[in-house]
Amino acid sequence: MSRNSTTDRASGLIQPDSRFPSTGTADEIGDRASAHWRAIQAAVSVCLQPVISIHSGRCVGFETVLSGYERLGYASASGLLDAAHGLGALPDLEHLILDRALSLFCGGPDHPEQKLFLNIDTRSLSDARALAARITRYLQQYGLNTVNLVIEVAERHPIADLSQIAPALTLLRQAAGGIGLDNFGAGYSGLPLLYSAQPDYIKIDRFFIANAEVDTRKRAFLTHIVNLAHLLGVQVIAEGVDSDREYMLCRDSGCDLVQGFAISPPLSSLTDATPLHDGVRALNAQDRRNRGSDIKLVSAQIEVIPPLPDTASLDDAFERLRTGSTTFLPVVSALGEPLGLLREKDLKAYVYSPFGKDLLSNKVYGRGPRHFLWPCPTAEVSARAEKILEIFSSDEESEGIILTEDGRYAGFLSARSLLRILNEKNLAVARDQNPLTKLPGNAVINDHLTEALADRGAAYTIAYIDFDFFKPFNDSYGFRQGDRAITLYADILRKDLPRDLCFIGHVGGDDFFASIRHSDCAEAVKMIRHTLDRFCDEVESFYDEESRRRGYILGKDRDGKDVRLPLLRASAGVLHITSGQSVESIDEVSGIFARLKKQAKASPSGMAVAMLGPVTREEAACCPEADPSESV
């Protein structure tokens, strides 16, 4: 089907495209058009792909996936949609998809508590009123609530006038329970559409997920998009997640929901679908890290303000605000999902105007809590305290932050409560912090190492780093210069290792610790090598000009004889632990590092690498610093 075909407006039938002869009488053309439309109806079908909570594995809903287009000769679903648009039949095709998707969705045993995510082409928004009316009729026909449907807007085509998007989406939001943006970050409108649409969900394009575990810039983009979404009170769906490593990356980046072949393929029947997806639960079980180390601190400060249902009347809201102790109310959907805040100050203009309150209370006027919602930042209750603060502090007008548990309203955290949490955490961290470098000390390092060794769901590259020829340097230049060298390397580790995947600590003296999660061995070794080389270059400035020129300093051995002592450098023993590898204890790792440390100091490169777990020749070849014979 091509874009230059036409539609017979009188009959409402699709005219044949360039694949079908257009010659003949009007009746003959109409017959072929009818046959063409019947072929589309017979060929097009839908499947539903589970959308899973990344926190618990609960099946939140299903994404509508169009299939059968290949039987019509199209290479992709977008090809069929483009052709339908060219024929003027895009609304008819979307009508067909909606009907079949709802029919399949209602076959699931838990569909009253779930959502159907349905993609709508932006070109259909030109007649949003008719589309909204059609959606309302179908929801009534299938006995569903508006909360069961999320309309996703695709960014495949340019939007000429973004100012027209908001009214169209307002109409659709009244018919459906939520609005989503599909393929966010890879479409035409991007951030302007995010601003205009005020969505409830954004679906991160796979581009930002693929290979992000080894691409620092992609991880940075992913993390910032998630933070921006949460600041706006928007949930984030990671789409196209095809491996366990990608799943772990999306979870660590703060995504709320996930879908992809690593979780489940599209389903043609929901009779076997369960509320909890075993695959996600298994992945979460593999990761035994203490991700919830701040949960106790946060839970102790949560203020559980009873939420206001979005279906409540404004009279109920006025009464709650009059008798309650807060100047705002969290508003939730029928499924308990936070929608935003209803603030007293936003209603004052009506309350203090003549007949304003009576007008709002009038059911004919049709205003409810949803019409006065103020976006509020959200965070999962299991998030780190620093992450919650980062989201909260980005919004100067925020009353606080809404906390969720598995995507549902759990309570509210005020600015004062958040400060208490951070104060308690900072006190705990300060007890073990190295006073010179302000890096975590031995107790925190041991806790991290214990958690890393128990986390079989991810690969880790762990490095033990210390200085070579540090004593001669200290003896010649004094302990103050020695302290400067230590803080120099600490700063290099902070700046050059990725914060989102790396833990660094200061064992004491000139000994450091670094751990990189979800790492490719070769990439991690490259990062560590960079810190060693940078330190070697920069620490030369601590020597006098003559020593720098010679490349060594003069000292005395135990017998008092003059000896040449090399300039200061750092060496690293590096251990790569493959995903799924079981480690007995920290003592086992300590024994490996004792051997690697000696090898590193004796090596011209200042580095020795070993791999723990089954390693193929190809994997060993990807890490040239590692000796395959040293795999343990």
XYZ file of C-alpha atoms in Angstrom:
632
model
C 0.000 0.000 0.000
C 1.434 3.366 -0.968
C 0.964 6.864 0.396
C -0.507 8.289 -2.814
C -3.647 6.171 -2.855
C -7.034 7.676 -2.054
C -10.106 6.794 -0.075
C -13.643 6.663 -1.411
C -15.228 9.047 1.112
C -18.753 8.136 0.021
C -18.363 4.420 0.645
C -15.696 4.643 3.380
C -13.808 1.837 1.638
C -10.083 1.753 1.071
C -9.107 2.350 -2.515
C -6.401 -0.021 -3.817
C -2.822 1.224 -3.763
C -0.172 0.880 -6.463
C -0.082 -2.890 -6.032
C -3.640 -3.133 -7.285
C -4.720 -2.062 -10.790
C -6.770 1.132 -10.550
C -8.300 0.880 -13.981
C -11.846 -0.237 -14.620
C -15.284 0.946 -13.717
C -16.080 2.558 -10.397
C -17.841 -0.639 -9.280
C -14.803 -2.755 -10.174
C -12.470 -0.437 -8.270
C -14.851 -0.477 -5.300
C -14.969 -4.286 -5.338
C -11.194 -4.496 -5.310
C -11.092 -1.949 -2.465
C -13.550 -4.029 -0.460
C -11.487 -7.145 -1.071
C -8.343 -5.280 -0.001
C -9.893 -4.175 3.279
C -11.152 -7.720 3.970
C -7.599 -8.956 3.385
C -6.319 -6.489 5.976
C -8.995 -7.544 8.448
C -8.124 -11.194 7.926
C -4.332 -10.688 8.142
C -3.914 -8.184 10.970
C -3.735 -9.572 14.491
C -2.309 -8.457 17.826
C -0.201 -9.958 20.577
C 0.366 -8.548 24.054
C 3.811 -8.211 25.611
C 3.970 -8.084 29.423
C 5.054 -4.834 31.087
C 6.646 -5.832 34.385
C 7.410 -3.920 37.574
C 11.175 -3.837 37.865
C 10.865 -3.797 41.671
C 8.680 -6.835 42.301
C 8.022 -8.640 39.033
C 4.313 -7.804 39.185
C 2.714 -7.759 35.751
C 1.458 -4.168 35.522
C -0.056 -4.583 32.085
C 0.554 -5.411 28.449
C 1.881 -3.589 25.403
C -0.113 -4.027 22.190
C 2.082 -5.512 19.441
C 0.770 -5.469 15.870
C 1.397 -8.611 13.789
C 0.249 -10.159 10.536
C 1.446 -7.225 8.399
C 4.030 -9.459 6.722
C 1.224 -11.473 5.173
C 0.221 -8.290 3.358
C 3.750 -7.755 2.052
C 4.996 -5.183 4.574
C 8.355 -5.427 6.292
C 7.170 -3.698 9.463
C 4.073 -2.561 11.310
C 5.012 1.064 10.590
C 4.873 0.308 6.872
C 1.261 -0.819 7.166
C 0.374 2.228 9.273
C 2.001 4.591 6.784
C 0.129 2.979 3.937
C -3.157 3.194 5.855
C -2.513 6.883 6.471
C -1.855 7.421 2.793
C -5.190 5.780 2.032
C -6.984 7.892 4.647
C -7.818 4.691 6.530
C -5.538 5.057 9.558
C -8.499 5.612 11.964
C -10.176 2.445 10.615
C -7.006 0.414 11.158
C -6.493 1.742 14.687
C -10.174 1.017 15.388
C -9.524 -2.612 14.348
C -6.378 -2.868 16.495
C -8.141 -1.397 19.552
C -11.000 -3.868 19.281
C -8.756 -6.907 18.962
C -6.336 -5.758 21.662
C -9.132 -5.200 24.205
C -10.646 -8.572 23.358
C -7.340 -10.331 23.984
C -6.600 -8.234 27.098
C -9.926 -9.137 28.713
C -9.007 -12.808 28.382
C -6.417 -12.396 31.123
C -7.437 -13.480 34.630
C -6.107 -10.313 36.298
C -7.062 -7.697 33.712
C -9.205 -5.566 36.095
C -5.984 -4.750 37.989
C -3.811 -4.299 34.914
C -3.330 -1.868 32.027
C -3.387 -2.143 28.273
C -0.771 0.078 26.606
C -2.076 1.029 23.152
C 0.023 2.941 20.643
C -1.683 5.757 18.727
C -0.086 7.425 15.720
C 0.338 11.199 16.228
C -1.362 11.688 12.865
C -4.572 10.412 14.459
C -4.588 13.268 16.972
C -6.060 15.611 14.384
C -9.448 14.082 15.213
C -8.896 13.398 18.903
C -12.556 13.956 19.801
C -13.734 11.096 17.569
C -10.904 8.877 18.832
C -11.775 9.604 22.473
C -15.444 8.811 21.824
C -14.474 5.520 20.194
C -12.238 4.593 23.149
C -15.040 5.348 25.609
C -17.484 3.114 23.683
C -15.048 0.216 23.594
C -14.176 0.444 27.298
C -17.883 0.345 28.110
C -18.411 -2.558 25.720
C -15.707 -4.618 27.420
C -16.653 -3.549 30.946
C -13.347 -1.806 31.635
C -12.454 1.297 33.632
C -10.526 4.196 32.167
C -7.627 3.260 34.468
C -7.167 0.052 32.461
C -6.036 1.857 29.310
C -2.896 3.889 28.597
C -2.669 5.693 25.262
C 0.902 5.795 23.963
C 1.803 8.491 21.457
C 4.461 7.507 18.930
C 7.024 10.095 17.814
C 7.606 8.599 14.389
C 6.423 11.657 12.503
C 6.960 15.422 12.910
C 4.347 17.350 14.849
C 3.668 20.625 13.044
C 2.107 22.454 15.962
C 2.871 21.259 19.487
C 0.373 23.727 20.905
C -2.368 21.542 19.441
C -1.082 18.446 21.223
C -2.175 19.448 24.726
C -5.909 19.859 23.907
C -5.913 16.587 21.961
C -4.242 14.675 24.790
C -6.607 16.276 27.317
C -9.497 14.707 25.434
C -7.731 11.330 25.316
C -6.814 11.548 29.011
C -10.496 11.893 29.868
C -11.221 8.711 27.905
C -8.172 6.703 29.036
C -6.456 6.445 32.394
C -3.038 7.607 31.272
C -0.856 9.003 28.512
C 2.536 7.627 27.493
C 5.290 8.659 25.080
C 6.700 5.815 23.005
C 10.344 5.527 21.858
C 11.280 8.561 23.937
C 14.595 10.076 22.914
C 14.523 8.760 19.339
C 11.501 10.580 17.922
C 10.928 13.937 16.279
C 9.687 16.112 19.133
C 11.562 14.821 22.187
C 11.630 17.213 25.130
C 9.102 19.701 23.684
C 6.575 16.863 23.417
C 7.400 15.750 26.974
C 6.676 19.296 28.148
C 3.445 19.660 26.155
C 2.033 16.169 26.682
C 2.547 15.960 30.490
C 2.569 12.147 30.212
C 2.157 9.564 32.925
C 4.693 7.218 31.302
C 7.662 7.523 28.992
C 9.112 4.543 27.212
C 12.893 4.793 26.832
C 14.028 3.906 23.329
C 16.207 0.822 23.086
C 19.046 2.905 21.645
C 19.905 4.126 25.162
C 19.864 0.580 26.576
C 21.760 -1.465 23.982
C 25.441 -1.817 25.025
C 24.990 0.802 27.736
C 26.853 -1.400 30.217
C 30.073 -0.556 28.311
C 29.059 2.889 27.018
C 29.476 5.570 29.684
C 27.660 8.248 27.674
C 24.612 6.061 27.102
C 24.439 5.278 30.822
C 24.636 8.986 31.593
C 21.799 9.741 29.163
C 19.686 6.921 30.591
C 20.206 8.027 34.190
C 19.415 11.680 33.441
C 16.273 10.812 31.469
C 15.037 8.688 34.389
C 15.809 11.456 36.887
C 14.017 14.039 34.749
C 10.967 11.778 34.446
C 10.777 11.168 38.187
C 11.121 14.897 38.830
C 7.977 15.347 36.720
C 6.182 12.471 38.447
C 6.432 10.271 35.339
C 7.059 6.518 35.379
C 9.745 5.123 33.088
C 9.388 1.976 30.976
C 12.522 0.377 29.528
C 11.601 -1.286 26.248
C 13.438 -3.868 24.188
C 15.353 -5.343 27.123
C 16.843 -8.484 25.616
C 19.373 -9.724 28.173
C 19.859 -10.099 31.914
C 22.663 -7.532 31.849
C 20.402 -4.956 30.196
C 17.725 -5.671 32.794
C 20.177 -5.102 35.661
C 21.386 -1.890 34.032
C 17.821 -0.546 33.707
C 17.072 -1.386 37.311
C 20.251 0.283 38.549
C 19.377 3.379 36.489
C 16.052 3.687 38.307
C 13.598 2.541 35.611
C 10.184 1.605 37.021
C 8.896 -0.871 34.446
C 10.475 -3.136 31.876
C 9.522 -5.142 28.808
C 11.447 -7.172 26.265
C 12.426 -10.701 25.314
C 14.587 -11.034 28.434
C 11.299 -10.838 30.343
C 8.724 -12.338 27.991
C 7.945 -12.447 24.274
C 4.591 -11.127 23.011
C 1.747 -13.481 23.973
C -1.170 -14.563 21.812
C -3.101 -15.700 24.902
C -3.181 -14.442 28.489
C -4.703 -17.514 30.091
C -1.322 -18.483 31.570
C -0.180 -14.968 32.506
C 0.442 -14.529 36.227
C 0.593 -11.364 38.376
C 4.199 -12.093 39.321
C 6.646 -12.856 36.548
C 9.026 -15.653 37.557
C 11.864 -14.407 35.317
C 12.099 -11.026 37.014
C 11.813 -12.543 40.461
C 14.685 -14.877 39.594
C 16.837 -11.987 38.389
C 16.087 -10.003 41.539
C 16.861 -13.024 43.691
C 20.268 -13.367 42.037
C 21.129 -9.827 43.030
C 21.543 -10.035 46.786
C 23.145 -6.659 47.241
C 21.735 -4.622 50.064
C 19.892 -2.241 47.757
C 17.491 -1.342 50.518
C 20.100 -0.167 52.998
C 18.244 3.156 53.364
C 14.747 1.678 53.620
C 14.726 1.733 57.413
C 15.844 5.355 57.500
C 13.270 6.394 54.898
C 10.424 4.346 56.361
C 10.926 5.949 59.763
C 10.310 9.412 58.259
C 7.421 8.673 55.859
C 4.288 10.667 56.511
C 1.351 8.548 55.420
C -1.147 11.188 54.282
C -4.351 9.361 53.279
C -4.619 9.898 49.503
C -7.621 11.336 47.713
C -9.112 9.137 44.947
C -9.199 10.917 41.614
C -12.912 10.086 41.410
C -13.691 11.942 44.658
C -15.710 15.121 44.577
C -14.167 18.502 45.266
C -16.504 18.799 48.259
C -14.609 15.861 49.780
C -11.333 17.598 49.005
C -12.478 20.868 50.606
C -13.517 19.010 53.762
C -10.219 17.106 53.961
C -8.208 20.292 53.576
C -10.361 22.136 56.122
C -10.054 19.499 58.845
C -6.612 18.118 58.049
C -3.147 19.273 59.034
C -1.719 19.648 55.519
C -2.272 22.189 52.765
C -2.237 19.553 50.028
C -3.550 16.064 49.304
C -1.901 13.287 47.267
C -4.273 12.138 44.508
C -4.243 8.502 43.355
C -5.884 6.463 40.613
C -8.234 3.546 41.189
C -5.147 1.274 41.213
C -3.402 3.348 43.883
C -0.923 5.030 41.550
C 0.033 8.612 42.488
C -1.164 11.221 40.003
C 0.064 14.393 41.728
C -0.971 16.799 44.472
C -4.167 18.765 44.990
C -2.977 21.974 46.649
C -5.114 24.296 48.728
C -3.563 27.398 47.162
C -4.644 26.268 43.677
C -8.273 26.213 44.826
C -8.195 29.571 46.641
C -9.013 31.554 43.521
C -12.324 29.705 43.373
C -12.988 29.538 47.106
C -12.602 33.291 47.631
C -14.510 34.350 44.534
C -18.311 34.817 44.489
C -20.037 31.501 43.856
C -16.625 29.895 43.126
C -16.970 27.037 45.592
C -20.575 26.424 44.544
C -19.420 26.271 40.942
C -16.762 23.671 41.728
C -19.292 21.615 43.701
C -21.725 21.624 40.797
C -21.569 18.214 39.088
C -22.746 19.743 35.831
C -19.566 21.852 35.760
C -17.678 18.557 35.615
C -14.544 19.532 37.508
C -12.770 17.070 39.777
C -9.362 16.587 41.451
C -7.697 15.693 38.132
C -8.361 19.219 36.822
C -6.245 20.796 39.584
C -3.356 18.342 39.848
C 0.099 19.732 40.541
C 2.973 17.477 39.357
C 4.993 16.111 42.243
C 8.367 14.332 42.105
C 8.180 10.616 42.872
C 10.685 8.020 44.057
C 10.520 4.378 44.998
C 10.746 3.816 48.738
C 13.731 1.495 48.192
C 15.771 4.207 46.415
C 18.954 5.496 47.973
C 18.537 8.598 50.111
C 20.921 10.514 47.834
C 18.784 9.671 44.796
C 15.622 10.875 46.574
C 17.370 14.137 47.493
C 18.605 14.614 43.912
C 15.061 14.291 42.560
C 13.564 16.528 45.252
C 16.162 19.298 45.015
C 15.610 19.688 41.254
C 12.154 21.202 41.817
C 12.197 24.488 43.712
C 8.393 24.562 44.091
C 8.038 21.020 45.364
C 6.085 20.477 48.577
C 8.108 17.299 49.081
C 8.311 13.990 47.301
C 5.764 11.200 46.863
C 7.134 7.770 47.743
C 5.862 4.678 45.990
C 6.142 0.980 46.687
C 6.051 -1.086 43.524
C 4.553 1.916 41.702
C 1.736 2.498 44.210
C 1.388 5.324 46.696
C 3.243 4.594 49.935
C 3.440 8.004 51.609
C 4.943 11.457 51.508
C 8.366 12.764 52.447
C 8.723 16.431 53.381
C 11.906 18.445 53.046
C 12.419 18.361 56.806
C 12.085 14.575 56.906
C 14.538 14.154 54.051
C 17.096 16.301 55.862
C 16.761 14.073 58.942
C 17.392 10.986 56.809
C 20.489 12.472 55.195
C 21.844 13.698 58.528
C 21.571 10.224 60.074
C 23.159 8.623 57.032
C 25.997 11.131 56.888
C 26.790 10.520 60.540
C 26.999 6.779 59.885
C 29.235 7.291 56.852
C 31.506 9.741 58.695
C 32.306 7.132 61.349
C 34.134 4.993 58.767
C 35.300 7.659 56.332
C 39.014 8.103 55.766
C 39.811 11.552 57.178
C 42.358 12.366 54.459
C 40.544 11.376 51.251
C 36.932 11.300 52.578
C 36.521 7.908 50.882
C 34.811 4.933 52.564
C 37.079 2.944 54.850
C 37.570 -0.722 55.659
C 34.158 -1.460 57.199
C 32.218 -0.132 54.188
C 34.679 -1.774 51.773
C 34.153 -5.150 53.444
C 30.371 -4.704 53.340
C 30.511 -3.858 49.640
C 32.800 -6.805 48.871
C 30.524 -9.204 50.765
C 27.509 -7.985 48.790
C 29.388 -8.119 45.479
C 30.526 -11.695 46.045
C 26.939 -12.728 46.822
C 25.588 -10.991 43.704
C 25.650 -13.748 41.099
C 23.536 -11.783 38.676
C 26.346 -9.446 37.596
C 30.012 -9.497 36.667
C 32.448 -7.490 38.807
C 35.958 -6.249 38.194
C 37.695 -5.590 41.512
C 41.030 -3.809 41.881
C 43.423 -3.498 44.799
C 45.773 -0.575 44.157
C 48.781 0.703 46.073
C 51.847 2.846 45.414
C 55.299 1.571 44.501
C 58.393 3.331 45.945
C 56.217 5.386 48.295
C 58.560 5.173 51.313
C 61.548 6.697 49.475
C 59.306 9.471 48.217
C 58.040 10.169 51.755
C 61.550 10.065 53.176
C 62.842 12.521 50.564
C 59.936 14.980 50.349
C 58.133 14.636 53.672
C 54.767 13.305 54.789
C 52.879 16.400 53.579
C 53.890 15.640 49.998
C 53.007 11.999 50.678
C 49.515 13.046 51.728
C 49.237 15.155 48.574
C 50.107 12.116 46.442
C 47.422 10.053 48.219
C 44.738 12.706 47.741
C 45.818 13.124 44.095
C 45.070 9.471 43.338
C 41.812 9.578 45.306
C 40.673 12.522 43.138
C 41.660 10.655 39.959
C 39.528 7.662 41.009
C 36.555 9.929 41.740
C 36.772 11.739 38.412
C 37.713 8.935 36.030
C 35.666 5.936 37.179
C 31.906 5.906 36.391
C 29.990 6.814 39.533
C 26.883 4.853 38.580
C 28.710 1.509 38.338
C 31.803 1.950 40.475
C 32.538 1.820 44.205
C 35.868 3.226 45.427
C 37.357 3.056 48.903
C 40.526 3.899 50.811
C 41.909 0.923 52.716
C 44.467 3.130 54.440
C 47.866 4.701 53.763
C 48.595 4.334 50.053
C 46.212 1.373 49.522
C 42.974 1.826 47.530
C 40.052 -0.339 46.468
C 37.841 -0.091 43.363
C 34.946 -2.262 42.204
C 33.173 -1.907 38.843
C 29.813 -3.660 38.463
C 28.291 -4.984 35.204
C 31.711 -4.621 33.654
C 33.334 -6.091 30.610
C 36.789 -7.218 31.734
C 38.703 -5.463 28.954
C 36.767 -2.205 29.450
C 37.252 -2.265 33.232
C 40.977 -2.994 32.935
C 41.236 -0.072 30.514
C 39.611 2.215 33.111
C 42.003 1.096 35.868
C 44.989 1.383 33.532
C 43.957 4.975 32.751
C 44.012 5.928 36.458
C 47.478 4.388 36.883
C 48.890 6.207 33.862
C 47.320 9.526 34.842
C 48.704 9.280 38.377
C 52.190 8.459 37.047
C 52.093 11.540 34.793
C 50.703 13.982 37.345
C 52.735 12.909 40.371
C 55.981 13.811 38.553
C 55.207 17.453 39.318
C 55.771 16.645 43.015
C 59.493 16.018 42.367
C 62.238 18.561 41.894
C 63.337 19.343 38.344
C 66.573 17.355 38.555
C 64.808 14.185 39.717
C 62.203 14.508 36.962
C 64.951 14.895 34.384
C 66.858 11.849 35.641
C 63.720 9.737 36.166
C 64.806 8.623 39.624
C 65.840 9.941 43.041
C 68.996 9.166 44.990
C 68.696 7.355 48.283
C 70.503 5.041 50.675
C 70.062 1.318 51.128
C 70.342 -0.473 54.487
C 74.122 -0.526 54.214
C 74.273 3.208 53.603
C 75.220 2.886 49.961
C 73.819 5.239 47.322
C 71.037 3.695 45.249
C 68.784 4.894 42.470
C 65.105 4.739 43.417
C 62.421 4.927 40.709
C 59.790 7.638 40.736
C 56.460 7.034 42.376
C 53.827 4.983 40.528
C 50.705 3.006 41.376
C 50.248 -0.704 40.665
C 47.028 -2.721 40.626
C 46.012 -6.307 41.124
C 42.764 -6.793 39.219
C 40.313 -9.675 39.616
C 37.413 -10.135 37.177
C 34.564 -12.255 38.592
C 32.244 -13.544 35.889
C 28.457 -13.455 36.250
C 27.037 -16.422 38.133
C 30.354 -17.308 39.761
C 30.205 -18.444 43.377
C 32.907 -17.210 45.774
C 33.432 -18.907 49.117
C 34.510 -15.908 51.191
C 36.449 -12.657 51.328
C 39.442 -14.693 52.511
C 39.514 -16.512 49.164
C 39.608 -13.197 47.316
C 42.231 -11.806 49.698
C 44.517 -14.729 48.898
C 44.168 -14.063 45.168
C 44.940 -10.372 45.655
C 48.047 -11.147 47.722
C 49.456 -13.039 44.721
C 48.300 -10.451 42.183
C 49.817 -7.621 44.189
C 53.292 -9.211 44.014
C 52.906 -9.846 40.288
C 51.779 -6.282 39.642
C 54.744 -4.750 41.460
C 57.132 -6.948 39.491
C 55.439 -6.174 36.187
C 56.707 -3.348 33.936
C 53.080 -2.371 33.339
C 52.267 -2.204 37.048
C 49.235 -4.423 36.586
C 48.321 -8.084 37.033
C 44.917 -9.452 36.047
C 43.164 -12.721 36.876
C 39.728 -14.029 35.980
C 37.608 -15.960 38.441
C 35.195 -18.366 36.800
C 34.940 -20.154 33.456
C 36.679 -18.069 30.803
C 36.767 -18.864 27.091
C 39.772 -18.127 24.914
C 37.760 -15.381 23.230
C 37.008 -13.717 26.578
C 40.642 -13.938 27.620
C 41.708 -12.480 24.273
C 39.437 -9.468 24.874
C 41.499 -8.639 27.944
C 45.150 -8.484 26.809
C 46.361 -7.631 30.321
C 45.124 -11.007 31.584
C 47.151 -14.171 31.291
C 44.767 -17.084 30.482
C 46.951 -19.326 32.628
C 46.115 -17.097 35.578
C 42.382 -17.828 35.368
C 41.278 -19.268 38.692
